[in-house]
C-alpha positions in Angstrom: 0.0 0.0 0.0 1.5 4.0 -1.0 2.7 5.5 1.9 0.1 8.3 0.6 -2.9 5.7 1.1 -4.9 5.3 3.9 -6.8 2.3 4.6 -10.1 2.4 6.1 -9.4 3.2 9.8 -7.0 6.3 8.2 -3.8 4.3 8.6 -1.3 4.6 6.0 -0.1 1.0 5.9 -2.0 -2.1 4.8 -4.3 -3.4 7.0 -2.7 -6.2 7.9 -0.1 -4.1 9.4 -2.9 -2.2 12.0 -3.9 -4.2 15.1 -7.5 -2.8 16.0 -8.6 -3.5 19.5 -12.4 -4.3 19.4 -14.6 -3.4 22.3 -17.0 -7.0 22.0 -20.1 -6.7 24.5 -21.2 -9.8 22.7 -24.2 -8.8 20.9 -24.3 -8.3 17.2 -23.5 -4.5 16.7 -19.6 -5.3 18.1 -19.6 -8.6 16.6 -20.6 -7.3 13.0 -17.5 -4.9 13.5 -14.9 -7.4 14.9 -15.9 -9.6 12.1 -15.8 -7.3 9.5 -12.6 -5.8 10.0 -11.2 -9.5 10.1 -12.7 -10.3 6.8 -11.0 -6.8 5.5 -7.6 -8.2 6.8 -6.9 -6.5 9.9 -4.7 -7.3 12.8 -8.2 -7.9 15.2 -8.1 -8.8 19.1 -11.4 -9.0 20.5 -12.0 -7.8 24.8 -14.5 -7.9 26.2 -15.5 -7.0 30.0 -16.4 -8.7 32.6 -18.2 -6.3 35.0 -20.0 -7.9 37.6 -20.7 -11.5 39.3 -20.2 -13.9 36.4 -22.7 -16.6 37.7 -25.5 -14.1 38.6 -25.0 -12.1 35.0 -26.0 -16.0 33.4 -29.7 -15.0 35.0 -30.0 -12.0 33.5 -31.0 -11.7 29.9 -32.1 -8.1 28.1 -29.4 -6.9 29.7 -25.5 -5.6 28.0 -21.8 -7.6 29.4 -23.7 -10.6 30.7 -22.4 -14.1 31.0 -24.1 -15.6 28.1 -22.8 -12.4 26.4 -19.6 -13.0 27.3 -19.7 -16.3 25.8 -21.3 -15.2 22.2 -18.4 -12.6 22.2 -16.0 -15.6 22.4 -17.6 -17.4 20.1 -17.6 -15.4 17.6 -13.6 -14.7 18.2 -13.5 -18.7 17.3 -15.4 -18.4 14.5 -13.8 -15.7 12.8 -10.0 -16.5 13.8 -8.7 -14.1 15.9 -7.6 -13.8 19.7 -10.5 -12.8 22.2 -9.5 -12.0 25.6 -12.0 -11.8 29.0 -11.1 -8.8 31.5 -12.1 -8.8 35.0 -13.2 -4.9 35.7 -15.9 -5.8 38.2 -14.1 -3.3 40.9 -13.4 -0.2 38.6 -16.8 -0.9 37.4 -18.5 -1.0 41.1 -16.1 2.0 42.2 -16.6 4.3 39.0 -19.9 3.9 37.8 -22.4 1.5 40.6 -21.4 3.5 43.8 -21.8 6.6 41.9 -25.4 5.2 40.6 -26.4 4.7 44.1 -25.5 8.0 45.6 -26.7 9.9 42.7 -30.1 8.2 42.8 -30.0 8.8 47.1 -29.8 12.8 46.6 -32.6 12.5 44.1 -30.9 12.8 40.8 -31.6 10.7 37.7 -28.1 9.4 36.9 -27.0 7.6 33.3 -24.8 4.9 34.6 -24.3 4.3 30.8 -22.7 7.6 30.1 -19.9 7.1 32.9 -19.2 3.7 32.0 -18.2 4.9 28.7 -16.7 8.1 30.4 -14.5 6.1 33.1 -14.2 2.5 32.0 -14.6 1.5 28.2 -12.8 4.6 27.2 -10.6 5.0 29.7 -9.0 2.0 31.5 -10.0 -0.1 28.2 -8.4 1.9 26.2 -5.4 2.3 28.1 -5.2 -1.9 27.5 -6.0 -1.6 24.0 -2.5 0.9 24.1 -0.8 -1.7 25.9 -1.7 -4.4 23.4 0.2 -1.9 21.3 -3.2 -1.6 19.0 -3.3 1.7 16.5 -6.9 2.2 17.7 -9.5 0.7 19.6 -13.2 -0.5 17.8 -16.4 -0.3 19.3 -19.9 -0.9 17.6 -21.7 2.5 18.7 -24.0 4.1 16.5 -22.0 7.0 16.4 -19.5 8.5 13.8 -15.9 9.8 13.5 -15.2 12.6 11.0 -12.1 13.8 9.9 -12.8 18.1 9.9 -10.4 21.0 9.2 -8.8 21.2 13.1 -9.0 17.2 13.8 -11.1 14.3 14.2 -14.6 15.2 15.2 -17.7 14.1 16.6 -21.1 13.0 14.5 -24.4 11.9 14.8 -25.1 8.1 13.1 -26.6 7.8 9.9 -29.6 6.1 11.3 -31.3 8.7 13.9 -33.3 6.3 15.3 -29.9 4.2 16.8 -27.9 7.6 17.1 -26.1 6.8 20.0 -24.5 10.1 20.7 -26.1 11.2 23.6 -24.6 8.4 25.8 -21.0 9.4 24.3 -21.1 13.0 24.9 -18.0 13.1 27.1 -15.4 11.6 24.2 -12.8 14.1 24.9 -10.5 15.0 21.7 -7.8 12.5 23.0 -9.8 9.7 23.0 -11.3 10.2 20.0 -8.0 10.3 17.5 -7.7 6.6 19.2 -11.1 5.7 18.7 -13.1 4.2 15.1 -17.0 3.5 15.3 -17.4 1.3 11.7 -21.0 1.5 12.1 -21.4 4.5 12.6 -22.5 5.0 8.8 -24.7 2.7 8.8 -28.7 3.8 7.8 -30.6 0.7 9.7 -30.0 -2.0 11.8 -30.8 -4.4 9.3 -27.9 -3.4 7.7 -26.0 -4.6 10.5 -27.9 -7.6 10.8 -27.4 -8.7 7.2 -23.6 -8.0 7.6 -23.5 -10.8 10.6 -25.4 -13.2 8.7 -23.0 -12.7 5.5 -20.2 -13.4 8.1 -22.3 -16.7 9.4 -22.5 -14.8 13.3 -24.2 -16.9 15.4 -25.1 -13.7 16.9 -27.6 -12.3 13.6 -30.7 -12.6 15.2 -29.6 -11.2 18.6 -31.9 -9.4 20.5 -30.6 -5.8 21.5 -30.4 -5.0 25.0 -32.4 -3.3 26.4 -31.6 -2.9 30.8 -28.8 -1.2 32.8 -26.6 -4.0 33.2 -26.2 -4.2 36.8 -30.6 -3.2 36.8 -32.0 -6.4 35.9 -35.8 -5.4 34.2 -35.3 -2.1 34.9 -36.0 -2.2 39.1 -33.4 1.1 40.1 -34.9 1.1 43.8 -34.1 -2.3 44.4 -30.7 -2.1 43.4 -30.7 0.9 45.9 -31.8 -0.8 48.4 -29.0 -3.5 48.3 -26.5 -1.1 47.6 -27.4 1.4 50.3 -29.8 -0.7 53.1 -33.0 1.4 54.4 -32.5 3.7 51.5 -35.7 3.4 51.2 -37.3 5.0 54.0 -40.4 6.5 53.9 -41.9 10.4 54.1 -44.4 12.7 53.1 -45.6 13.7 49.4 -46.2 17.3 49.2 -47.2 19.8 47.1 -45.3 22.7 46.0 -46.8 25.1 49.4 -45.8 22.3 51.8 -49.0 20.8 52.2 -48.7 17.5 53.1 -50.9 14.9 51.0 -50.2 11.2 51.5 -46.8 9.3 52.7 -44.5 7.9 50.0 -42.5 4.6 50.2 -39.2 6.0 49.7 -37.4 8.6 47.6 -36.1 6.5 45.7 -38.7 4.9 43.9 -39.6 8.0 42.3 -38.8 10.3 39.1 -39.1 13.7 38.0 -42.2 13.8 35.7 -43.8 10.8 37.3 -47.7 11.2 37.2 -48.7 7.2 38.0 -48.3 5.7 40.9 -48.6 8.6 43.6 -51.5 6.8 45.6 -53.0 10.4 45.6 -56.6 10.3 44.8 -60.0 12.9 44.7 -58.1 15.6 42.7 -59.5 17.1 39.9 -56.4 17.4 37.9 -53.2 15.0 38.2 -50.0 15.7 39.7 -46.7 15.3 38.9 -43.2 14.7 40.3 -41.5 18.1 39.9 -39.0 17.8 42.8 -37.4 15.6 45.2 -35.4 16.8 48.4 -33.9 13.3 50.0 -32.6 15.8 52.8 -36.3 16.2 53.9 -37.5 12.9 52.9 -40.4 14.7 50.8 -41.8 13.9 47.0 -42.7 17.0 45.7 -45.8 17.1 43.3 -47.4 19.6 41.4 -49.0 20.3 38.3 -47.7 19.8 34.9 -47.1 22.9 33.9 -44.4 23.3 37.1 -42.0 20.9 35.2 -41.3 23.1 32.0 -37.6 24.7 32.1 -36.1 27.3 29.9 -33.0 27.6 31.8 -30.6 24.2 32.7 -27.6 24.7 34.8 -25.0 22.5 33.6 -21.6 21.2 34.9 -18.4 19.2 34.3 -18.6 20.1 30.6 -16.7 18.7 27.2 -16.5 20.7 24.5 -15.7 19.1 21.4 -15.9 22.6 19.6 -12.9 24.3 17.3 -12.6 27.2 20.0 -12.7 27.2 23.9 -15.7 28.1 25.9 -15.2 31.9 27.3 -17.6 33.4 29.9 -20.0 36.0 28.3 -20.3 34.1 24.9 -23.7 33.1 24.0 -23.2 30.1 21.4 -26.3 29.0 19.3 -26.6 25.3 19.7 -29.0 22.7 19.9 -29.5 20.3 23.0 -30.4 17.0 24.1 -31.6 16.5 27.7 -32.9 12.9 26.9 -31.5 10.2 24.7 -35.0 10.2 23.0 -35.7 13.3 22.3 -35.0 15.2 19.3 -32.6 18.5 19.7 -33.9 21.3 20.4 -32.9 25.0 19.9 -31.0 26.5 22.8 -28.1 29.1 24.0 -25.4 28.0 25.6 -23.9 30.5 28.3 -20.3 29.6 29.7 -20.0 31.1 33.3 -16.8 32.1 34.5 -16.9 29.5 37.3 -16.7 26.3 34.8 -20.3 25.8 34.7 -22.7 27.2 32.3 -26.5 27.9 31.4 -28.5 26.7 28.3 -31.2 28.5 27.6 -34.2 26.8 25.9 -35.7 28.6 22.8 -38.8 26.1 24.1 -39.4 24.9 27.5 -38.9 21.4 28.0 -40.6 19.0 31.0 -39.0 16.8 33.2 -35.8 18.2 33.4 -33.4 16.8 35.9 -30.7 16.7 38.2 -27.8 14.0 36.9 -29.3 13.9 33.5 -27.0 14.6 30.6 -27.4 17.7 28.7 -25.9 17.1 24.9 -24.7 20.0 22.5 -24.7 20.1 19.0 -24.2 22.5 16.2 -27.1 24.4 14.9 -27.0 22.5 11.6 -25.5 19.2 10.5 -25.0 16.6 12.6 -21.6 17.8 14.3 -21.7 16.6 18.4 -19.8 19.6 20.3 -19.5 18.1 23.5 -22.1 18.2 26.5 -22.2 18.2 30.4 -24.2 17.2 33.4 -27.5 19.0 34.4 -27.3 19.8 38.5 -29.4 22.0 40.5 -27.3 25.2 40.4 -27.5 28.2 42.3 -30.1 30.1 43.1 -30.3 33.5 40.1 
């Protein structure tokens, strides 16, 4: 191959030449990718994590890293001929991302466990390995894509909206992503991706995607509280926004921002919603719907994946995520000169929360500039 070729990870040297460390979770989107860039001649070693109790995962099914997963992804190594190697990260994944869970959900936040694992484990101390395997770049099978613009490698939506998976990968920082390819990133359907792992004879074609929290089998977050953090789940009052008490709840942490079902609060004329929580005071806040529109969402620990820094007093047209399944919306973003900044919704938005991600994107295309985490603020 030229020297003045590049091969389809942006290599200049044949692929055969460039070891690729593939992320494999052991369902079909990282399979399709591991198998692929086998079949186009790569140097491939397949990892996959192990991130909690082994013979409990085997239980579990709908959810991502489980046992059974862990064996597809091994299969598939067999299958396809290259080396496929098991990782035990069950204590950086408890430390980083599980205790973290727990507290955030304690002071009433909605945390996305998902976000920090690929924050503080698959692209961190995974990719640190994949450096130490001495790979030219690490794989994974998001539904997210890498573009090559005038100042660098930057950060896109996928091809196919509805599996845009950008939201979840908001906190890429620059370095990681000059390591980083995302093959399927392209990609305008899942079938696409389904037809490419039957082509390749995966085992894996017919899959089911997941669909849980890993560690949250069928979705229960207050009893994975309540073994994390015993009599978490004490109980209080439900209030509404004056302070009036109306009924007794069953614990904080069985309850959500925007929540309307499930309040055992009957004989109103209109429903009630969830519009805060305050764990300090053991209270559920309801009120009605119209008390959960924001314009305004403080947001900390920000990455900015735009071509200049952030500088208090700029106001940058963007557009925002708040949810992974919501569309973007138009906003403002305002830098503080304390780290933090504001975004400013052209159109307010319900259920906005505490330990949600807030996502930023450029106000046309499909560019990603970064994002942060929503928090309560100060008072303005």
């Amino acid at each position: 191959m030229p020297l003045d070729t590049l091969n389809s990870l942006g290599f200049a040297k044949p692929p055969s030449e460039t070891r690729v460390v593939v992320a494999m979770s052991g369902g079909v989107d990282s399979s399709v990718v591991a198998a692929e860039l086998k079949s186009q001649g790569y140097d491939v070693v397949g990892v996959t994590l192990q991130l909690y109790d082994h013979g409990a995962a085997l239980a579990r099914k709908g959810a991502c890293c489980a046992g059974v997963d862990i064996h597809d992804a091994r299969r598939v190594a067999e299958s396809m001929g290259f080396p496929h190697y098991v990782l035990d990260y069950e204590n950086i994944f408890r430390d980083a991302v599980i205790e973290e869970f727990a507290e955030s959900y304690l002071a009433g936040a909605t945390p996305v466990p998902c976000i920090r694992c690929n924050e503080r484990v698959k692209f961190k101390d995974l990719l640190e390995t994949a450096r130490d395997l001495d790979a030219d770049c690490m794989a994974t099978g998001h539904y997210i894509q890498r573009k090559t613009g005038a100042r660098g490698p930057e950060l896109h939506m996928a091809g196919d909206p509805n599996r845009d998976q950008s939201y979840f990968l908001f906190s890429t920082t620059p370095e990681q992503l000059s390591y980083l390819r995302f093959p399927l990133g392209h990609l305008t359907s899942k079938a696409e991706t389904r037809a490419l792992a039957a082509k390749h004879g995966l085992a894996v074609a017919d899959k089911p995607d997941s669909q849980d929290i890993c560690f949250v089998p069928n979705g229960n977050y207050a009893s994975v509280i309540e073994k994390l953090r015993p009599g978490a789940g004490e109980p209080g009052e439900i209030v509404d926004m004056a302070g009036n008490r109306l009924a007794e709840h069953r614990g904080v942490i069985h309850y959500t921002i925007g929540q309307r079902r499930g309040l055992g609060i009957g004989g109103l004329a209109d429903p009630l919603y969830v519009v805060r929580l305050d764990p300090d005071k053991r209270q559920v806040v309801v009120g009605p719907k119209e008390a959960l529109a924001r314009r305004t969402v403080p947001v900390r620990e920000i990455n900015w994946l735009g071509d200049t820094p952030l500088a208090p007093g700029q106001e940058i047209p963007i557009r925002t995520r708040i949810r992974s399944t919501r569309p973007p919306a138009e906003a403002i973003l305002r830098p503080l000169a304390d780290g933090t900044a504001e975004v400013d919704l052209l159109t307010a938005e319900e259920g906005v929360s505490p330990g949600q991600a807030c996502v930023f994107y450029a106000p046309e295309g499909t560019r990603v500039l970064g994002g942060g985490w929503i928090w309560r603020g100060a008072p303005r």
